[in-house]
mmCIF file of C-alpha atoms and ligand atoms in Angstrom:
data_model
loop_
_atom_site.group_PDB
_atom_site.id
_atom_site.type_symbol
_atom_site.label_atom_id
_atom_site.label_comp_id
_atom_site.label_asym_id
_atom_site.label_seq_id
_atom_site.Cartn_x
_atom_site.Cartn_y
_atom_site.Cartn_z
ATOM 1 C CA MET A 195 1.161 30.317 17.903
ATOM 2 C CA SER A 196 2.908 29.082 14.706
ATOM 3 C CA GLU A 197 2.614 25.521 14.111
ATOM 4 C CA ARG A 198 5.238 22.925 15.137
ATOM 5 C CA ALA A 199 4.993 19.288 14.652
ATOM 6 C CA LEU A 200 6.621 16.173 16.630
ATOM 7 C CA ILE A 201 6.485 12.967 14.463
ATOM 8 C CA LEU A 202 7.054 9.879 16.595
ATOM 9 C CA TYR A 203 7.825 6.799 14.935
ATOM 10 C CA PHE A 204 9.079 3.302 14.990
ATOM 11 C CA SER A 205 10.978 1.544 12.126
ATOM 12 C CA GLY A 206 12.639 -1.718 12.141
ATOM 13 C CA THR A 207 14.230 -1.407 8.727
ATOM 14 C CA GLY A 208 13.677 2.296 7.459
ATOM 15 C CA ASN A 209 10.564 2.110 5.598
ATOM 16 C CA THR A 210 8.674 4.062 8.244
ATOM 17 C CA TRP A 211 11.659 6.355 8.917
ATOM 18 C CA LEU A 212 11.658 7.243 5.131
ATOM 19 C CA MET A 213 7.967 8.120 5.235
ATOM 20 C CA ALA A 214 8.414 9.965 8.515
ATOM 21 C CA ASP A 215 11.345 11.899 7.139
ATOM 22 C CA GLU A 216 9.420 12.650 3.844
ATOM 23 C CA ILE A 217 6.433 14.316 5.855
ATOM 24 C CA ALA A 218 8.977 16.213 7.915
ATOM 25 C CA LYS A 219 10.276 17.645 4.769
ATOM 26 C CA GLU A 220 6.824 18.357 3.494
ATOM 27 C CA PHE A 221 6.024 20.252 6.665
ATOM 28 C CA ALA A 222 9.378 22.291 6.145
ATOM 29 C CA ARG A 223 8.358 23.198 2.487
ATOM 30 C CA ARG A 224 4.958 24.581 3.948
ATOM 31 C CA GLY A 225 6.842 26.618 6.780
ATOM 32 C CA VAL A 226 6.070 24.089 9.665
ATOM 33 C CA GLN A 227 8.979 23.174 11.969
ATOM 34 C CA SER A 228 8.904 19.471 12.765
ATOM 35 C CA ASP A 229 10.935 17.086 15.129
ATOM 36 C CA LEU A 230 11.454 13.528 14.324
ATOM 37 C CA ALA A 231 11.734 10.919 17.166
ATOM 38 C CA ALA A 232 12.340 7.274 17.172
ATOM 39 C CA LEU A 233 10.373 5.493 19.578
ATOM 40 C CA GLU A 234 13.017 3.702 21.070
ATOM 41 C CA GLN A 235 15.082 6.880 22.065
ATOM 42 C CA VAL A 236 12.024 8.738 23.505
ATOM 43 C CA PRO A 237 12.371 9.656 27.214
ATOM 44 C CA ARG A 238 9.808 8.258 29.431
ATOM 45 C CA ASN A 239 8.999 12.092 30.495
ATOM 46 C CA LEU A 240 8.277 12.943 26.868
ATOM 47 C CA ASP A 241 6.844 16.485 26.831
ATOM 48 C CA THR A 242 4.580 17.284 23.795
ATOM 49 C CA ALA A 243 3.435 20.597 25.077
ATOM 50 C CA PRO A 244 5.638 22.582 22.686
ATOM 51 C CA TYR A 245 4.024 20.865 19.799
ATOM 52 C CA SER A 246 0.709 21.950 18.064
ATOM 53 C CA ILE A 247 0.758 18.587 15.959
ATOM 54 C CA VAL A 248 1.623 15.154 17.084
ATOM 55 C CA GLY A 249 2.190 12.233 14.363
ATOM 56 C CA ILE A 250 2.592 8.570 15.242
ATOM 57 C CA GLY A 251 3.972 6.378 12.565
ATOM 58 C CA PHE A 252 4.755 2.529 12.612
ATOM 59 C CA PRO A 253 5.266 -0.529 10.514
ATOM 60 C CA VAL A 254 2.248 -3.083 10.356
ATOM 61 C CA TYR A 255 2.909 -6.395 12.177
ATOM 62 C CA ALA A 256 0.169 -8.936 11.932
ATOM 63 C CA TRP A 257 -2.337 -6.306 10.769
ATOM 64 C CA CYS A 258 -1.654 -4.164 13.922
ATOM 65 C CA PHE A 259 1.095 -1.999 15.353
ATOM 66 C CA PRO A 260 4.203 -3.415 17.118
ATOM 67 C CA SER A 261 3.862 -3.996 20.834
ATOM 68 C CA ASN A 262 6.323 -1.252 21.705
ATOM 69 C CA MET A 263 3.976 1.088 19.952
ATOM 70 C CA ARG A 264 0.990 -0.295 21.747
ATOM 71 C CA ARG A 265 2.833 0.326 25.095
ATOM 72 C CA PHE A 266 3.803 3.691 24.029
ATOM 73 C CA LEU A 267 0.179 4.651 23.257
ATOM 74 C CA LYS A 268 -0.803 3.707 26.620
ATOM 75 C CA ARG A 269 1.683 6.056 28.244
ATOM 76 C CA ILE A 270 1.682 8.931 25.697
ATOM 77 C CA PRO A 271 1.021 12.329 27.599
ATOM 78 C CA THR A 272 -2.711 13.462 27.605
ATOM 79 C CA ALA A 273 -3.622 16.278 25.327
ATOM 80 C CA GLN A 274 -6.562 18.488 25.262
ATOM 81 C CA GLY A 275 -7.664 18.785 21.697
ATOM 82 C CA LYS A 276 -4.323 18.807 20.148
ATOM 83 C CA ARG A 277 -4.127 17.853 16.530
ATOM 84 C CA ALA A 278 -2.795 14.350 15.608
ATOM 85 C CA PHE A 279 -2.213 12.237 12.658
ATOM 86 C CA VAL A 280 -1.187 8.379 12.377
ATOM 87 C CA PHE A 281 0.756 6.889 9.522
ATOM 88 C CA SER A 282 1.669 3.198 8.769
ATOM 89 C CA THR A 283 3.912 1.521 6.265
ATOM 90 C CA MET A 284 3.048 -1.875 5.112
ATOM 91 C CA GLN A 285 3.325 -4.590 2.399
ATOM 92 C CA LYS A 286 -0.242 -5.345 1.652
ATOM 93 C CA SER A 287 -2.872 -4.817 4.416
ATOM 94 C CA SER A 288 -3.306 -3.360 7.932
ATOM 95 C CA TRP A 289 -6.824 -3.745 8.496
ATOM 96 C CA GLY A 290 -7.972 -0.989 10.961
ATOM 97 C CA SER A 291 -4.669 -0.611 12.872
ATOM 98 C CA GLU A 292 -4.748 3.156 11.865
ATOM 99 C CA ALA A 293 -8.189 3.662 13.170
ATOM 100 C CA LEU A 294 -7.212 1.436 16.404
ATOM 101 C CA THR A 295 -4.121 3.988 16.928
ATOM 102 C CA ALA A 296 -6.494 6.980 16.353
ATOM 103 C CA ARG A 297 -8.822 5.451 18.948
ATOM 104 C CA TYR A 298 -6.101 5.324 21.422
ATOM 105 C CA LEU A 299 -5.061 8.731 20.887
ATOM 106 C CA GLU A 300 -8.576 9.959 21.152
ATOM 107 C CA ARG A 301 -8.823 8.319 24.501
ATOM 108 C CA LYS A 302 -5.913 10.634 25.521
ATOM 109 C CA GLY A 303 -7.443 13.901 24.109
ATOM 110 C CA TYR A 304 -5.907 14.093 20.866
ATOM 111 C CA ARG A 305 -7.899 15.114 17.847
ATOM 112 C CA VAL A 306 -6.982 12.809 14.983
ATOM 113 C CA VAL A 307 -7.271 14.421 11.792
ATOM 114 C CA SER A 308 -5.795 11.874 9.448
ATOM 115 C CA ALA A 309 -4.826 8.266 9.673
ATOM 116 C CA ARG A 310 -3.609 6.450 6.763
ATOM 117 C CA ALA A 311 -1.667 3.370 5.662
ATOM 118 C CA PHE A 312 1.064 3.760 2.965
ATOM 119 C CA LEU A 313 1.817 0.611 0.758
ATOM 120 C CA VAL A 314 5.662 -0.110 0.212
ATOM 121 C CA VAL A 315 7.650 -3.199 0.198
ATOM 122 C CA ASN A 316 8.092 -6.446 2.868
ATOM 123 C CA ASN A 317 11.014 -6.379 5.214
ATOM 124 C CA GLU A 318 9.902 -9.832 6.740
ATOM 125 C CA THR A 319 12.314 -12.759 6.427
ATOM 126 C CA ILE A 320 10.566 -15.577 7.859
ATOM 127 C CA TYR A 321 7.306 -16.252 6.241
ATOM 128 C CA TYR A 322 7.304 -14.489 2.952
ATOM 129 C CA GLY A 323 10.683 -13.097 2.333
ATOM 130 C CA PRO A 324 11.733 -9.650 2.151
ATOM 131 C CA ALA A 325 11.910 -7.406 -1.000
ATOM 132 C CA ASP A 326 15.224 -7.003 -2.624
ATOM 133 C CA PRO A 327 16.547 -3.454 -1.558
ATOM 134 C CA CYS A 328 18.596 -3.378 -5.178
ATOM 135 C CA ASP A 329 15.527 -4.265 -7.107
ATOM 136 C CA PRO A 330 14.304 -1.204 -9.053
ATOM 137 C CA TRP A 331 10.796 -2.230 -8.238
ATOM 138 C CA THR A 332 11.580 -1.574 -4.441
ATOM 139 C CA SER A 333 12.832 1.921 -5.365
ATOM 140 C CA LYS A 334 9.567 2.428 -7.328
ATOM 141 C CA MET A 335 7.673 1.476 -4.496
ATOM 142 C CA ILE A 336 9.368 3.711 -1.956
ATOM 143 C CA GLU A 337 9.108 6.642 -4.484
ATOM 144 C CA ASN A 338 5.376 5.887 -4.696
ATOM 145 C CA MET A 339 5.048 5.965 -0.918
ATOM 146 C CA LYS A 340 7.077 9.195 -0.506
ATOM 147 C CA ALA A 341 5.002 10.788 -3.325
ATOM 148 C CA GLN A 342 1.830 10.730 -0.952
ATOM 149 C CA ALA A 343 3.312 12.898 1.719
ATOM 150 C CA PRO A 344 2.228 16.132 0.191
ATOM 151 C CA PHE A 345 -1.491 14.978 0.048
ATOM 152 C CA PHE A 346 -1.096 13.778 3.439
ATOM 153 C CA VAL A 347 0.383 16.955 4.980
ATOM 154 C CA SER A 348 -2.160 18.899 3.281
ATOM 155 C CA GLU A 349 -4.763 16.723 5.147
ATOM 156 C CA ILE A 350 -3.175 17.241 8.510
ATOM 157 C CA LEU A 351 -2.735 21.069 8.005
ATOM 158 C CA SER A 352 -6.348 21.667 6.780
ATOM 159 C CA GLY A 353 -7.639 19.394 9.687
ATOM 160 C CA LYS A 354 -9.985 17.583 7.268
ATOM 161 C CA GLY A 355 -8.380 14.169 6.482
ATOM 162 C CA GLU A 356 -9.850 10.643 6.624
ATOM 163 C CA ILE A 357 -9.288 7.892 9.230
ATOM 164 C CA GLU A 358 -9.059 4.829 6.969
ATOM 165 C CA ARG A 359 -11.068 1.732 7.684
ATOM 166 C CA ASN A 360 -12.552 3.078 10.973
ATOM 167 C CA ASN A 361 -15.215 0.670 11.473
ATOM 168 C CA ALA A 362 -15.810 -1.661 14.696
ATOM 169 C CA LEU A 363 -14.958 -4.927 12.673
ATOM 170 C CA GLN A 364 -11.817 -3.666 11.222
ATOM 171 C CA VAL A 365 -10.446 -2.078 14.310
ATOM 172 C CA LEU A 366 -11.606 -5.285 16.515
ATOM 173 C CA ALA A 367 -9.764 -7.657 13.954
ATOM 174 C CA SER A 368 -6.670 -5.564 14.115
ATOM 175 C CA GLN A 369 -6.483 -5.485 17.849
ATOM 176 C CA LEU A 370 -7.213 -9.407 18.187
ATOM 177 C CA THR A 371 -4.419 -10.025 15.704
ATOM 178 C CA GLY A 372 -2.037 -7.547 17.477
ATOM 179 C CA VAL A 373 -2.574 -8.833 20.696
ATOM 180 C CA GLY A 374 -2.252 -12.628 19.460
ATOM 181 C CA PHE A 375 0.944 -11.572 17.881
ATOM 182 C CA ASP A 376 2.269 -9.817 20.843
ATOM 183 C CA LEU A 377 1.677 -12.903 22.910
ATOM 184 C CA LEU A 378 3.262 -15.309 20.366
ATOM 185 C CA ASP A 379 6.050 -13.341 19.137
ATOM 186 C CA GLY A 380 8.311 -13.837 21.994
ATOM 187 C CA TYR A 381 7.922 -17.520 21.599
ATOM 188 C CA LEU A 382 8.160 -17.631 17.784
ATOM 189 C CA ALA A 383 10.881 -15.193 17.347
ATOM 190 C CA SER A 384 13.175 -14.698 20.389
ATOM 191 C CA ARG A 385 13.279 -18.213 21.365
ATOM 192 C CA ASN A 386 13.822 -19.644 18.163
ATOM 193 C CA PHE A 387 16.327 -17.240 16.363
ATOM 194 C CA ARG A 388 19.624 -19.109 15.692
ATOM 195 C CA ILE A 389 22.945 -17.855 15.166
ATOM 196 C CA LEU A 390 25.234 -19.270 12.321
ATOM 197 C CA GLU A 391 28.568 -20.327 12.803
ATOM 198 C CA ASN A 392 29.811 -17.186 10.625
ATOM 199 C CA CYS A 393 28.582 -14.787 13.283
ATOM 200 C CA THR A 394 31.764 -12.642 13.922
ATOM 201 C CA ARG A 395 30.623 -11.262 17.474
ATOM 202 C CA CYS A 396 30.706 -7.854 16.126
ATOM 203 C CA GLY A 397 27.925 -6.872 18.741
ATOM 204 C CA LEU A 398 25.929 -4.980 16.160
ATOM 205 C CA CYS A 399 22.626 -6.868 16.676
ATOM 206 C CA GLU A 400 22.961 -5.873 20.513
ATOM 207 C CA ARG A 401 23.604 -2.440 19.828
ATOM 208 C CA ILE A 402 20.399 -2.093 17.547
ATOM 209 C CA CYS A 403 17.848 -3.892 19.149
ATOM 210 C CA PRO A 404 14.989 -1.768 20.020
ATOM 211 C CA GLU A 405 13.984 -3.967 23.055
ATOM 212 C CA ALA A 406 17.254 -4.869 24.488
ATOM 213 C CA ASN A 407 16.352 -8.446 23.596
ATOM 214 C CA ILE A 408 19.943 -9.568 22.656
ATOM 215 C CA TYR A 409 22.785 -9.941 25.068
ATOM 216 C CA GLU A 410 26.405 -11.382 25.228
ATOM 217 C CA SER A 411 26.900 -10.577 21.443
ATOM 218 C CA LEU A 412 30.646 -10.427 22.008
ATOM 219 C CA THR A 413 30.695 -13.987 22.935
ATOM 220 C CA THR A 414 27.393 -15.396 21.138
ATOM 221 C CA PRO A 415 24.484 -13.644 20.750
ATOM 222 C CA ARG A 416 21.780 -14.728 22.964
ATOM 223 C CA PHE A 417 18.102 -13.659 23.027
ATOM 224 C CA ARG A 418 15.530 -12.925 26.129
ATOM 225 C CA ASN A 419 11.938 -13.154 25.191
ATOM 226 C CA ARG A 420 10.708 -9.796 24.824
ATOM 227 C CA CYS A 421 11.163 -9.792 20.946
ATOM 228 C CA LEU A 422 8.874 -7.205 18.774
ATOM 229 C CA MET A 423 9.913 -9.457 15.686
ATOM 230 C CA CYS A 424 10.897 -6.166 14.037
ATOM 231 C CA GLU A 425 13.653 -8.165 12.297
ATOM 232 C CA ARG A 426 16.034 -5.260 12.517
ATOM 233 C CA CYS A 427 18.790 -7.618 13.870
ATOM 234 C CA VAL A 428 18.212 -10.342 10.977
ATOM 235 C CA ASN A 429 18.202 -7.633 8.360
ATOM 236 C CA PHE A 430 21.172 -5.574 9.685
ATOM 237 C CA CYS A 431 23.496 -8.468 10.780
ATOM 238 C CA PRO A 432 26.543 -7.982 8.422
ATOM 239 C CA GLU A 433 26.974 -11.825 8.102
ATOM 240 C CA LYS A 434 23.375 -12.642 7.642
ATOM 241 C CA ALA A 435 24.060 -14.964 10.657
ATOM 242 C CA ILE A 436 20.409 -14.560 12.355
ATOM 243 C CA VAL A 437 17.931 -16.943 10.949
ATOM 244 C CA HIS A 438 14.820 -18.445 12.135
ATOM 245 C CA PRO A 439 13.917 -22.269 11.670
ATOM 246 C CA LEU A 440 10.660 -21.337 10.116
ATOM 247 C CA ARG A 441 12.172 -19.206 7.439
ATOM 248 C CA ARG A 442 11.368 -19.840 3.957
ATOM 249 C CA ILE A 443 14.462 -18.256 2.441
ATOM 250 C CA PRO A 444 17.626 -20.010 2.663
ATOM 251 C CA TYR A 445 20.776 -18.907 4.819
ATOM 252 C CA THR A 446 22.083 -16.591 2.226
ATOM 253 C CA ASP A 447 19.600 -15.066 0.782
ATOM 254 C CA ILE A 448 18.192 -11.543 0.680
ATOM 255 C CA ARG A 449 18.082 -9.041 3.621
ATOM 256 C CA TYR A 450 16.113 -5.754 3.554
ATOM 257 C CA GLN A 451 17.203 -2.445 4.465
ATOM 258 C CA ALA A 452 15.852 0.886 3.293
ATOM 259 C CA ALA A 453 18.239 3.012 1.438
ATOM 260 C CA GLY A 454 19.849 5.264 3.731
ATOM 261 C CA TYR A 455 18.415 3.961 6.956
ATOM 262 C CA ARG A 456 20.929 3.393 9.853
ATOM 263 C CA PRO A 457 19.174 2.166 13.066
ATOM 264 C CA PRO A 458 20.336 4.180 16.333
ATOM 265 C CA ARG A 459 22.990 2.378 18.231
ATOM 266 C CA LEU A 460 21.315 2.100 21.650
ATOM 267 C CA ARG A 461 23.735 0.210 23.852
ATOM 268 C CA ARG A 462 26.858 -1.172 24.210
ATOM 269 C CA PRO A 463 27.180 -4.868 23.432
ATOM 270 C CA THR A 464 28.102 -7.182 26.236
ATOM 271 C CA LYS A 465 30.156 -10.080 26.691
ATOM 272 C CA LYS A 466 29.910 -11.785 30.171
ATOM 273 C CA ALA A 467 26.999 -13.735 30.953
ATOM 274 C CA LEU A 468 24.384 -12.036 32.773
ATOM 275 C CA GLU A 469 22.689 -14.751 34.302
ATOM 276 C CA PRO A 470 20.881 -15.273 36.721
ATOM 277 C CA ASN A 471 19.885 -11.706 36.112
ATOM 278 C CA VAL A 472 18.976 -11.928 32.333
ATOM 279 C CA ASP A 473 15.930 -10.165 32.935
ATOM 280 C CA VAL A 474 17.842 -7.015 33.966
ATOM 281 C CA VAL A 475 17.890 -4.446 30.758
ATOM 282 C CA PRO A 476 21.405 -3.162 30.457
ATOM 283 C CA GLU A 477 21.662 0.597 30.733
ATOM 284 C CA LEU A 478 20.646 2.350 27.459
ATOM 285 C CA VAL A 479 23.459 4.445 26.040
ATOM 286 C CA THR A 480 23.217 6.558 22.837
ATOM 287 C CA GLU A 481 26.676 6.122 20.711
ATOM 288 C CA ASN A 482 26.777 8.739 18.266
ATOM 289 C CA GLU A 483 29.505 6.983 16.017
HETATM 290 C C1 FMN B 1144 6.853 -9.499 11.785
HETATM 291 C C2 FMN B 1144 6.326 -8.738 10.488
HETATM 292 C C3 FMN B 1144 4.859 -8.700 10.278
HETATM 293 C C4 FMN B 1144 4.320 -8.123 9.337
HETATM 294 N N1 FMN B 1144 2.915 -7.985 9.060
HETATM 295 C C5 FMN B 1144 2.565 -7.385 8.050
HETATM 296 C C6 FMN B 1144 1.145 -7.372 7.837
HETATM 297 O O1 FMN B 1144 0.174 -7.898 8.702
HETATM 298 N N2 FMN B 1144 0.581 -6.553 6.667
HETATM 299 C C7 FMN B 1144 1.541 -5.953 5.965
HETATM 300 O O2 FMN B 1144 0.992 -5.182 5.046
HETATM 301 N N3 FMN B 1144 2.717 -5.767 6.183
HETATM 302 C C8 FMN B 1144 3.383 -6.664 7.161
HETATM 303 N N4 FMN B 1144 4.621 -6.586 7.276
HETATM 304 C C9 FMN B 1144 5.525 -5.855 6.481
HETATM 305 C C10 FMN B 1144 5.921 -4.359 6.992
HETATM 306 O O3 FMN B 1144 4.900 -3.848 7.689
HETATM 307 C C11 FMN B 1144 6.557 -3.352 6.092
HETATM 308 O O4 FMN B 1144 7.553 -4.139 5.135
HETATM 309 C C12 FMN B 1144 6.994 -2.199 6.707
HETATM 310 O O5 FMN B 1144 7.125 -1.125 5.560
HETATM 311 C C13 FMN B 1144 8.297 -2.303 7.471
HETATM 312 O O6 FMN B 1144 8.566 -1.077 8.069
HETATM 313 P P1 FMN B 1144 9.921 -0.652 8.674
HETATM 314 O O7 FMN B 1144 11.131 -0.918 7.444
HETATM 315 O O8 FMN B 1144 9.959 0.778 8.824
HETATM 316 O O9 FMN B 1144 10.209 -1.661 9.662
HETATM 317 C C14 FMN B 1144 5.175 -7.294 8.383
HETATM 318 C C15 FMN B 1144 6.541 -7.327 8.679
HETATM 319 C C16 FMN B 1144 6.935 -7.920 9.774
HETATM 320 C C17 FMN B 1144 8.496 -7.978 10.114
HETATM 321 S S1 SF4 B 1145 25.266 -8.563 14.054
HETATM 322 FE FE1 SF4 B 1145 25.363 -10.750 13.142
HETATM 323 S S2 SF4 B 1145 27.767 -11.050 13.118
HETATM 324 FE FE2 SF4 B 1145 27.399 -9.385 14.656
HETATM 325 S S3 SF4 B 1145 27.118 -10.502 16.724
HETATM 326 FE FE3 SF4 B 1145 25.090 -10.106 15.814
HETATM 327 S S4 SF4 B 1145 24.777 -12.295 14.765
HETATM 328 FE FE4 SF4 B 1145 26.935 -11.881 15.043
HETATM 329 S S1 SF4 B 1146 15.785 -9.278 18.854
HETATM 330 FE FE1 SF4 B 1146 15.767 -8.687 16.678
HETATM 331 S S2 SF4 B 1146 13.637 -8.788 15.835
HETATM 332 FE FE2 SF4 B 1146 13.502 -8.929 18.265
HETATM 333 S S3 SF4 B 1146 13.256 -6.904 18.820
HETATM 334 FE FE3 SF4 B 1146 15.431 -7.238 18.890
HETATM 335 S S4 SF4 B 1146 16.313 -6.481 16.715
HETATM 336 FE FE4 SF4 B 1146 13.780 -6.929 16.662
#
């Protein structure tokens, strides 16, 4: 059977998408067909049977994977020895998050042949401030990240890669900070985002939020408490109108979007108050505009 790869990734602002896309291109150069799938668009009844290789990619949050990836890893279809690989993109360090992901996959029967973290730039606006997408240094970091795809794909296809930082301490540290972050981010982020007066009620933030965490964006955006803290809404708001009180950057400062990345439009923006049913997730629609 010829090889076919499925690359499942989550990307808040495009770095992980860029790497996923580069890996897909590298597969293609070697005659391996691959499909890319953004996590927020993956159907619940995902079928991995047609694929001989499954890849999982994510941005590192608090030295771990985002909470939507944790939920997905728990429900990913089981496999009997299917080859798998893991990649993350990060600003600085990921502890054992790739090895932790590999362990989740191995529990589901996958054979993880390579799990690696790729250094790129920060997209986070609250604590450190994001990289400037127009800075030549940002482009250089992105090119450096993409340049590692050939070596990574060689590892995957040969089945002789490495699982980085695959030791119990690193994996435990990642698991602990990840769980802690998942518990806190709803409080720190979604309850505390502020909408500035220059918001034009365009609805984009609600359309692109991967967790349906934003509603009433045609009136004034409001937030539920199931935020991933991916900061997609903050970075893609055309008016830079979403801020956080803990931010270190001023209102009008830089936002990060990886060149060429356009987040999927996931749902129609809403106008009317949904209360008292605020916990009802609006129906997901894919709009190819
Ligand atoms: C909430 C949050 C937490 C982050 N935590 C880390 C971290 O622990 N270590 C790190 O190296 N980068 C961290 N980053 C940076 C991102 O992992 C990095 O910019 C990533 O490439 C973003 O990928 P994306 O553009 O696909 O969303 C964090 C970013 C955010 C938004
Ligand atoms: S994307 Fe920005 S301007 Fe548009 S509705 Fe959301 S907060 Fe307002
Ligand atoms: S509210 Fe913003 S930061 Fe939170 S999940 Fe949605 S897009 Fe990401």
